[in-house]
CSV table of C-alpha atoms in Angstrom, one decimal:
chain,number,residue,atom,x,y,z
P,9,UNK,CA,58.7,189.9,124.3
P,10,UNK,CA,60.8,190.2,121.4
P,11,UNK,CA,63.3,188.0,120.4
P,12,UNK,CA,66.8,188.6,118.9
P,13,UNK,CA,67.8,186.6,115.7
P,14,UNK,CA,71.2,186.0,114.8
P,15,UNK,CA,72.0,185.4,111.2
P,16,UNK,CA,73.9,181.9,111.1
P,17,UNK,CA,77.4,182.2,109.7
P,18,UNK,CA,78.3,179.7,107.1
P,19,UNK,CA,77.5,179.0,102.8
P,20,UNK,CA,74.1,178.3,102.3
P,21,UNK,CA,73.3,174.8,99.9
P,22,UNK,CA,73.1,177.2,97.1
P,23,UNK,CA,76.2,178.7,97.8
P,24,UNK,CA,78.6,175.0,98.4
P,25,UNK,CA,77.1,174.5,95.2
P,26,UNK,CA,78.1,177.0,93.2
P,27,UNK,CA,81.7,176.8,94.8
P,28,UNK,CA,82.0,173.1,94.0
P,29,UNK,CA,80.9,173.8,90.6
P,30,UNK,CA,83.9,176.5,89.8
P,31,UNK,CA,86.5,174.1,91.4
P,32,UNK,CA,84.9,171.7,89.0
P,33,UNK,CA,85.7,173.7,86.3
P,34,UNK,CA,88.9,175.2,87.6
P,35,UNK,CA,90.3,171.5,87.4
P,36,UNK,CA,88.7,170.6,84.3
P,37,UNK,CA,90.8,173.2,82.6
P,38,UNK,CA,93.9,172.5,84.6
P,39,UNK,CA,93.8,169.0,84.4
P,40,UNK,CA,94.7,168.9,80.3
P,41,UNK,CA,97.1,171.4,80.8
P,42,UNK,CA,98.7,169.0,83.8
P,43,UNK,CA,98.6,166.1,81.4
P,44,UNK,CA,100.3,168.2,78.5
P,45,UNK,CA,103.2,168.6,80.9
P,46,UNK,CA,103.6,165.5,81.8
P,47,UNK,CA,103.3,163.8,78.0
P,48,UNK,CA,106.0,166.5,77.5
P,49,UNK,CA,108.3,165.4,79.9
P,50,UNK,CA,107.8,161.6,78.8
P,51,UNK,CA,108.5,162.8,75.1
P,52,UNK,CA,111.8,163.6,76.4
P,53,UNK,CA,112.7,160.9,78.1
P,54,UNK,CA,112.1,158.9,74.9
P,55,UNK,CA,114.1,160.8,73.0
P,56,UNK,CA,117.1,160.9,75.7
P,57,UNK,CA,116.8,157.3,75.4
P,58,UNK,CA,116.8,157.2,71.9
P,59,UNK,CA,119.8,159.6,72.1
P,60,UNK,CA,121.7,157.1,74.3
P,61,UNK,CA,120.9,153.9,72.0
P,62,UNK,CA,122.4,156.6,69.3
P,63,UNK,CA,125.4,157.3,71.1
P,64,UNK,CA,125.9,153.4,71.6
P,65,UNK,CA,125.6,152.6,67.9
P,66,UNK,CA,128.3,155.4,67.5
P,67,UNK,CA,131.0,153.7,69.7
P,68,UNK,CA,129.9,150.4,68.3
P,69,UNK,CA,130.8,152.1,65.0
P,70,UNK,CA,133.9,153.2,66.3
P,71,UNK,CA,134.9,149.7,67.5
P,72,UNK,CA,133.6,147.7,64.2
P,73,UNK,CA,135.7,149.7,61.5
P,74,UNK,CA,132.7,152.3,61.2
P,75,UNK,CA,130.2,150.2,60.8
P,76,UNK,CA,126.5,150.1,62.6
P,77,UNK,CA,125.7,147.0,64.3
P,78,UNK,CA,123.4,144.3,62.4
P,79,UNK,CA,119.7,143.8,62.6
P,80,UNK,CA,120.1,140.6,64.3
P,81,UNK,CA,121.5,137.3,63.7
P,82,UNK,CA,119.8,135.9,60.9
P,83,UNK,CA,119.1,131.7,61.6
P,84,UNK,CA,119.5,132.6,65.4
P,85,UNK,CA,117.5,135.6,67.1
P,86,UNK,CA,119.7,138.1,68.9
P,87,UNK,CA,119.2,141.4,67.8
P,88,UNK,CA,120.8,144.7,67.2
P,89,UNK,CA,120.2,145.6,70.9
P,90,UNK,CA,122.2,142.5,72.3
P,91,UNK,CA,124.9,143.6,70.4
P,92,UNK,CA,125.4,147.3,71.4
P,93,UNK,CA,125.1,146.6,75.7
P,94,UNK,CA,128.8,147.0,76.1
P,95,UNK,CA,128.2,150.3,75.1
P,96,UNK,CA,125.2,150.9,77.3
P,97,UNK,CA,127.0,150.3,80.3
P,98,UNK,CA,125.1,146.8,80.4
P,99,UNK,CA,128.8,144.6,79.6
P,100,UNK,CA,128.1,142.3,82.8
P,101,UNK,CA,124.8,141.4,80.8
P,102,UNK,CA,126.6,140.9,77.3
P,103,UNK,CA,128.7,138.6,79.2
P,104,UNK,CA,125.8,136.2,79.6
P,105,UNK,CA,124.6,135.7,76.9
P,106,UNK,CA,126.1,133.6,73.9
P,107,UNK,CA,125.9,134.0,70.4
P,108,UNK,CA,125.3,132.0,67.5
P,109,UNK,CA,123.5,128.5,67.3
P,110,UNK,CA,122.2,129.1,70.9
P,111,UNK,CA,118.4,129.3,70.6
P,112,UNK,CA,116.1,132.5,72.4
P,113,UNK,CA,113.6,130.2,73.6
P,114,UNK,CA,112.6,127.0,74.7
P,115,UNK,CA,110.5,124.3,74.1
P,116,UNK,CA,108.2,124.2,77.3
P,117,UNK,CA,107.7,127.5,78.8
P,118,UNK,CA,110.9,128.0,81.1
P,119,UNK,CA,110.5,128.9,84.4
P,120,UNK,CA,113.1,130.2,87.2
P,121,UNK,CA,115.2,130.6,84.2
P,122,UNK,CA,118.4,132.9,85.3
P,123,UNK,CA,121.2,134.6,83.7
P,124,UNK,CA,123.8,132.7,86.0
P,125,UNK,CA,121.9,129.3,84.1
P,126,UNK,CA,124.5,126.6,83.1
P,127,UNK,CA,122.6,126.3,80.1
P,128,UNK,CA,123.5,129.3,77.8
P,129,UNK,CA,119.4,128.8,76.1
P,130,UNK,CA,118.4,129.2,79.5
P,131,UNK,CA,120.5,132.5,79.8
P,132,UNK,CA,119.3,133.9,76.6
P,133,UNK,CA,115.6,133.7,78.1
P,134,UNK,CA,116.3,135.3,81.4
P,135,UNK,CA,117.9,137.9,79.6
P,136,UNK,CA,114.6,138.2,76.9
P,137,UNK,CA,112.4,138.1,80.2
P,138,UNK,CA,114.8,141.2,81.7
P,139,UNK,CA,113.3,144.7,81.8
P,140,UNK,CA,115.3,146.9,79.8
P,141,UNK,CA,114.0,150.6,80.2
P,142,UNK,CA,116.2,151.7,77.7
P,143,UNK,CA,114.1,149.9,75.3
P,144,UNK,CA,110.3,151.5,76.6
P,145,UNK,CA,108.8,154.4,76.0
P,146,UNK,CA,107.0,155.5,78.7
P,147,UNK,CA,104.1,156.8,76.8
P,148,UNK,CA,103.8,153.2,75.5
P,149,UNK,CA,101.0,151.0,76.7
P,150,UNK,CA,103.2,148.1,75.9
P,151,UNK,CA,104.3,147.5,79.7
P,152,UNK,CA,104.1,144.0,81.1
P,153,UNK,CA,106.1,141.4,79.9
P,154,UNK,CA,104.3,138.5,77.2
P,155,UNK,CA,104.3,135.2,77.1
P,156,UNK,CA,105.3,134.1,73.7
P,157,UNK,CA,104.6,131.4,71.6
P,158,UNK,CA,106.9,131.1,68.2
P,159,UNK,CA,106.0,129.9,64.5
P,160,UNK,CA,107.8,126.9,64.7
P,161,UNK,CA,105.8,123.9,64.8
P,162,UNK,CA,105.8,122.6,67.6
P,163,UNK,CA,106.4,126.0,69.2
P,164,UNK,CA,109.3,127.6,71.1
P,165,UNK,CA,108.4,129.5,74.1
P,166,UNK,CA,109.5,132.3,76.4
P,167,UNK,CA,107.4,132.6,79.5
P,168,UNK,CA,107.7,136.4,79.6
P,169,UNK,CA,109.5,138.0,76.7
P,170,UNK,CA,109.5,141.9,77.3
P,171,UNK,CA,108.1,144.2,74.7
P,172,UNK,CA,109.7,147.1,73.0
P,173,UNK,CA,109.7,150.7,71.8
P,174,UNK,CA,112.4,151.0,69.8
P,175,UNK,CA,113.4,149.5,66.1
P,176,UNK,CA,116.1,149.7,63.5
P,177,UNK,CA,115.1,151.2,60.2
P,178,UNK,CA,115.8,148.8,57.6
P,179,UNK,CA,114.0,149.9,55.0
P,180,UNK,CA,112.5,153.0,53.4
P,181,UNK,CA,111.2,151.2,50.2
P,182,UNK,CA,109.9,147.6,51.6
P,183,UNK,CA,106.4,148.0,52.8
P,184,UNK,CA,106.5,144.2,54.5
P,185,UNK,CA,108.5,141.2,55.7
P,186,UNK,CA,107.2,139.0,54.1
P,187,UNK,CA,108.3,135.4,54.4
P,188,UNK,CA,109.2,132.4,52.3
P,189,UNK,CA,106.3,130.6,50.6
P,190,UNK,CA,107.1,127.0,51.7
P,191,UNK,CA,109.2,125.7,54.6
P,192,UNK,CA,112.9,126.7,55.9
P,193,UNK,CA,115.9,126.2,54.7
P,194,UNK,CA,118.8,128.8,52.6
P,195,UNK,CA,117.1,128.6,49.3
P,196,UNK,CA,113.5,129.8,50.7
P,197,UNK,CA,114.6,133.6,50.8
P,198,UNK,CA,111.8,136.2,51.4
P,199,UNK,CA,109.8,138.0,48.7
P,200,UNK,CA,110.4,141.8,48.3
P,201,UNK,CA,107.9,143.4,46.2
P,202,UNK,CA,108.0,146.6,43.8
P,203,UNK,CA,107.0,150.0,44.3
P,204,UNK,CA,103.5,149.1,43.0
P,205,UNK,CA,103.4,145.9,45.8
P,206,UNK,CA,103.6,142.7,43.0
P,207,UNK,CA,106.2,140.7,44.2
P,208,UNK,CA,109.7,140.2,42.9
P,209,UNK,CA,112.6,138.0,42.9
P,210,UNK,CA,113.3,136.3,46.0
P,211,UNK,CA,116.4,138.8,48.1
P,212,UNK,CA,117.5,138.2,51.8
P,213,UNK,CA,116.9,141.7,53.6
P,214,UNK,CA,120.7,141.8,53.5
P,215,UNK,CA,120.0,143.3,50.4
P,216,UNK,CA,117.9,146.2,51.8
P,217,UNK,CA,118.5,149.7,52.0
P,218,UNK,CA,118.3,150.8,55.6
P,219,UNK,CA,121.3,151.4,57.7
P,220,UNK,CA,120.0,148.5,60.4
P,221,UNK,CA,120.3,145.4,57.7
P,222,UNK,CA,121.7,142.0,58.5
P,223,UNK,CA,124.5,139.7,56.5
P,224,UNK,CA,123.6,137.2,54.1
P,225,UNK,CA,122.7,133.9,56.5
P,226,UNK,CA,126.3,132.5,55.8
P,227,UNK,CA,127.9,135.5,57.4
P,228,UNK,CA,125.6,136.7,59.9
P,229,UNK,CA,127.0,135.8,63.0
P,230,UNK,CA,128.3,137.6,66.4
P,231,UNK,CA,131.8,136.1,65.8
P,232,UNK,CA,132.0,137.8,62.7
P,233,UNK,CA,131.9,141.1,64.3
P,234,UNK,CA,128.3,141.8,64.5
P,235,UNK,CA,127.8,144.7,62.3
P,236,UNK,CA,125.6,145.3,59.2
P,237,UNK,CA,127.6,144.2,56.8
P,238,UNK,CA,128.8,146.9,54.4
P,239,UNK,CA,126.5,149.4,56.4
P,240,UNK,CA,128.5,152.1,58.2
P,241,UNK,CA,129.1,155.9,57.9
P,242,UNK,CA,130.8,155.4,54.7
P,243,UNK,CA,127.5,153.6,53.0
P,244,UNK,CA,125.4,156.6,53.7
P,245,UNK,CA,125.8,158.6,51.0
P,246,UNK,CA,122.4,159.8,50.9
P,247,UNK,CA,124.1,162.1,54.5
P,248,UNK,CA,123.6,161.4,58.1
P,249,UNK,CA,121.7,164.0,58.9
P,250,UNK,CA,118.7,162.9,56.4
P,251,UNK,CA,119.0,158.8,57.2
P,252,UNK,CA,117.5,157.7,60.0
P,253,UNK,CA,119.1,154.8,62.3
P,254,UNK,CA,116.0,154.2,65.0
P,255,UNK,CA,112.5,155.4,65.6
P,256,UNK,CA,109.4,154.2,67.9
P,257,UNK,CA,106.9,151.6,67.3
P,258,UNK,CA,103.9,150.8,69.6
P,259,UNK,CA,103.5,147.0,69.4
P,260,UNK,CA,99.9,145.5,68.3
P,261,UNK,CA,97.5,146.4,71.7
P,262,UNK,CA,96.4,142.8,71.3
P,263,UNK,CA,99.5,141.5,71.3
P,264,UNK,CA,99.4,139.5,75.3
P,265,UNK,CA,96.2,137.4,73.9
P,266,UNK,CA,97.9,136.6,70.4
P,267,UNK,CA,101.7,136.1,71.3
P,268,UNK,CA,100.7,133.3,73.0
P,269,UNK,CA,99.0,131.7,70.2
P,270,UNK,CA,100.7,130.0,67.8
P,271,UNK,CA,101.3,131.2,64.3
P,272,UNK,CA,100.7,129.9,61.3
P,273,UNK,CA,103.3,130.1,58.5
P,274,UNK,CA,103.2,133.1,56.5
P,275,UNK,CA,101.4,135.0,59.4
P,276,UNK,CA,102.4,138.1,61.2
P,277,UNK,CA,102.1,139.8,64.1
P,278,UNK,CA,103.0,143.0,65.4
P,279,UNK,CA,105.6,142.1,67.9
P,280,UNK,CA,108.8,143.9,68.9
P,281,UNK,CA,110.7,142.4,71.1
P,282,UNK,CA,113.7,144.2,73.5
P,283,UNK,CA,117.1,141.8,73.2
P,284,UNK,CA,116.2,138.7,71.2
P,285,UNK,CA,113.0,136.8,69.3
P,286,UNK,CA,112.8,133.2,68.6
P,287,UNK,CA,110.8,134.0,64.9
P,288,UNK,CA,113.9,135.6,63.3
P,289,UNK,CA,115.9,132.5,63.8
P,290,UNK,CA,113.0,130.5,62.1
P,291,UNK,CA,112.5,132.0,59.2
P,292,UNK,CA,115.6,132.6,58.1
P,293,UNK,CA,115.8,136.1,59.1
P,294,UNK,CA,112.7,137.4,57.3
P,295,UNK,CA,110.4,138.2,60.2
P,296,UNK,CA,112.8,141.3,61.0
P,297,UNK,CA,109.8,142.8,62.4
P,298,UNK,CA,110.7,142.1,65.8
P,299,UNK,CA,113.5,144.4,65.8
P,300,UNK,CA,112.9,146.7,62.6
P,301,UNK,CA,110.7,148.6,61.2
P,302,UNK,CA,110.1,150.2,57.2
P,303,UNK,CA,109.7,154.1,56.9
P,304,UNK,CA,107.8,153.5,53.2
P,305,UNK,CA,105.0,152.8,55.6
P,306,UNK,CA,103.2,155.8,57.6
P,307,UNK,CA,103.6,156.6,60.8
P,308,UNK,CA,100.8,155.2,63.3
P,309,UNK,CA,99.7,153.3,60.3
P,310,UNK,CA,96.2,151.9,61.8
P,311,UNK,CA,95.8,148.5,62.3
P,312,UNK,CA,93.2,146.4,60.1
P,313,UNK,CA,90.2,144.9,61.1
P,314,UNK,CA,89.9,142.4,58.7
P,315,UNK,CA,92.2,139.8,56.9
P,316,UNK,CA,94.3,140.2,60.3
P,317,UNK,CA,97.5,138.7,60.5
P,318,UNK,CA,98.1,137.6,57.2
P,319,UNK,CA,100.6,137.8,54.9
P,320,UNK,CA,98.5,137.9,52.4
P,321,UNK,CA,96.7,141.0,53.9
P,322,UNK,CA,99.0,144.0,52.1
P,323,UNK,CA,97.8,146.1,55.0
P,324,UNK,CA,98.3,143.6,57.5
P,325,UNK,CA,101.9,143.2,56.3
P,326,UNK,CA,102.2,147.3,56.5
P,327,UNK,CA,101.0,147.5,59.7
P,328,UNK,CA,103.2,144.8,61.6
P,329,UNK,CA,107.0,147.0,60.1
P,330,UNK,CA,105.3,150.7,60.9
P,331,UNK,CA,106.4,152.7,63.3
P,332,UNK,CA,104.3,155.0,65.6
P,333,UNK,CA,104.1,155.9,69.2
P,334,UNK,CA,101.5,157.1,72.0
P,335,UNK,CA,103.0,160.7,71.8
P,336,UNK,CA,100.2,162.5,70.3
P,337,UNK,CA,100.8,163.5,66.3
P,338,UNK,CA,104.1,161.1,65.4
P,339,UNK,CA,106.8,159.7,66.7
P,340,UNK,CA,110.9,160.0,67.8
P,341,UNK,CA,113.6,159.2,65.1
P,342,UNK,CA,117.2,158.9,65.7
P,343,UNK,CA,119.2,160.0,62.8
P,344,UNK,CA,122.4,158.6,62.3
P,345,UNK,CA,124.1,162.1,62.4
P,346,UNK,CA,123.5,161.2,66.3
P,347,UNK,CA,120.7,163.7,66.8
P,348,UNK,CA,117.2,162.7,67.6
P,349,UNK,CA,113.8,164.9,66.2
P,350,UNK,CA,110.6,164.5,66.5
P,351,UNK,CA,108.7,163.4,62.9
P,352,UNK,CA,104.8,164.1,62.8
P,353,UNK,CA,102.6,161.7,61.0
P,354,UNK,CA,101.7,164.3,58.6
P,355,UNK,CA,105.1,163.8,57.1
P,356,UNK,CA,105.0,163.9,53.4
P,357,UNK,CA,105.2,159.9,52.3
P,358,UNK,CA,108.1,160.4,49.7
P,359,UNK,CA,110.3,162.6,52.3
P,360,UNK,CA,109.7,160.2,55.3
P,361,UNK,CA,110.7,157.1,52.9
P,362,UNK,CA,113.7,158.8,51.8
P,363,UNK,CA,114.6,159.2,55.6
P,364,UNK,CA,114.9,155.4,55.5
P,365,UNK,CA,117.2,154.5,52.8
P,366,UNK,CA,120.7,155.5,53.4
P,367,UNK,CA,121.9,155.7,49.6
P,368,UNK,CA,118.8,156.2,47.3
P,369,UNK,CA,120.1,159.7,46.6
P,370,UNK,CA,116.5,161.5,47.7
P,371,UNK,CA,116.2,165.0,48.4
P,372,UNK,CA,115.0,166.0,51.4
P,373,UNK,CA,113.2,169.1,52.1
P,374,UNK,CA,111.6,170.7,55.3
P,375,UNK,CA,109.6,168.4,57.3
């Protein structure tokens, strides 16, 4: 007797395999092209929030007799962004805090410490611990808050002082900022250095040529208005469209295991804090790399592997004031005609420096 066979419906082994091998590759091409989309659509956030800090330093201007805010109180650690909140909607926060011979940290790491504090120190660290997502990039991999340990012997602390994205530009000729050799105190004013790096006479970065600079120590205070100075719209001759006011930086990647580690003097590291930092009240203003960066240094500069964290390191001292982002190729800039652009890290060096200075009279091409 003869049986009828009936051909079992359904993939063979061979067949599951070769199906699961071209969705394989199916999502292996997709999957860059899914990233790409979404790296675009974080590279304009960043720039919308570099538009808004823009538009704030604009009104600020508009308020202060045309004139950008300061870097940051020199002797007492707010910085530029403390003083434009009222104009990022953020008054009720600006109402906290309180400027001038009021201290950004504490000596014991704080805890429970809240903006509604009777202690104004206290209220300056809540706010430092605050997330401000104007401040972040969301390419950056600079997300969780620090805890922070400053220079000053014995050290000041903030329990967890949130990173940044975002900086001033102070300079476009000053590759560092370095310190004072010895100590504290008015007389012990930073070394800049010449355009071959030897050092100079001792200036304060009041001196500098950005457009994000700070007052002589004597004058640099919240109650004197808060802006830069004689830095406004009328100081940049060089034109607003060709100075810029604020870019990115990515802050060192080892920065949770060394923030909490005291510095020595004359060390650096590549910290960038969001409303206020203890370090640029201790040396009198000089470590302005918490809230500023140098456009006479490359974008995405690398970071060294040896003589780290020295002043004494040129490259170390280069790396901590660059700026530089997680966006593939460059990073944002906001110019201080209120636009915001995208500048690769290809950027001819003399062009990108002269972005930085606001009245060096450079001429600036296509970039």
């Amino acid at each position: 007797m003869q049986l009828n066979q009936k051909r079992t419906e359904g993939f063979t082994l061979v067949e599951l395999l070769v199906v699961i091998a071209i969705i394989g590759i199916l999502i292996g091409m997709l999957l860059p092209a899914v990233q790409q989309v979404r790296e675009a659509a974080r590279r304009t956030q960043c720039a919308n929030k570099l538009r808004q800090i823009g538009l704030a330093t604009h009104n600020f201007a508009s308020a202060y007799n045309s004139e950008f805010p300061m870097l940051g109180e020199a002797q007492e650690g707010g910085h530029w962004s403390a003083f434009i909140l009222p104009f990022m909607e953020q008054t009720n926060l600006y109402n906290k805090l309180s400027f001038g011979s009021v201290n950004w940290a504490d000596s014991s790491a704080a805890t429970g410490a809240t903006l509604d504090s009777q202690f104004a120190h206290l209220r300056q660290i809540a706010a430092s611990e605050l997330e401000l997502e104007f401040m972040k990039c969301p390419s950056s991999s600079a997300t969780a808050a620090v805890f922070d340990a400053s220079v000053y012997s014995p050290p000041w602390f903030v329990a967890a002082r949130q990173p940044a994205n975002y900086l001033g530009v102070v300079t476009g000729i000053q590759p560092n900022d370095w310190k004072p050799a010895f100590g504290w105190g008015r007389t012990n004013r930073a070394y800049w250095t010449d355009s071959s790096g030897s050092r100079m006479e001792t200036k304060h970065h009041s001196e500098l040529d950005g457009l994000i600079v700070t007052r002589r120590p004597e004058e640099a205070r919240i109650s004197q208005g808060g802006m830069a100075g004689d830095c406004g719209f009328s100081s940049c001759t060089d034109g607003t469209s060709n100075t810029v006011l604020f870019g990115e930086a990515e802050p060192d990647p080892d920065l949770v295991a060394t923030a909490s580690t005291q510095e020595n003097p004359n060390t650096g590291r590549k910290d960038h804090w969001a409303l206020g930092g203890d370090d640029f009240d201790n040396w009198e203003g000089t470590d302005w790399s918490e809230q500023g960066g140098s456009t006479a240094v490359a974008i995405n500069y690398p970071k060294p592997v040896d003589a780290r964290y020295s002043d004494a390191s040129p490259e170390w001292a280069a790396y901590e004031v660059s700026f530089g982002s997680r966006h593939p190729g460059g990073a944002t800039f906001a110019r201080a005609d209120g636009s915001v652009g995208f500048i690769t890290d290809s950027i001819e060096p003399s062009i990108f420096s002269g972005l930085g200075t606001r009245a060096n009279g450079e001429v600036i091409g296509d970039y």
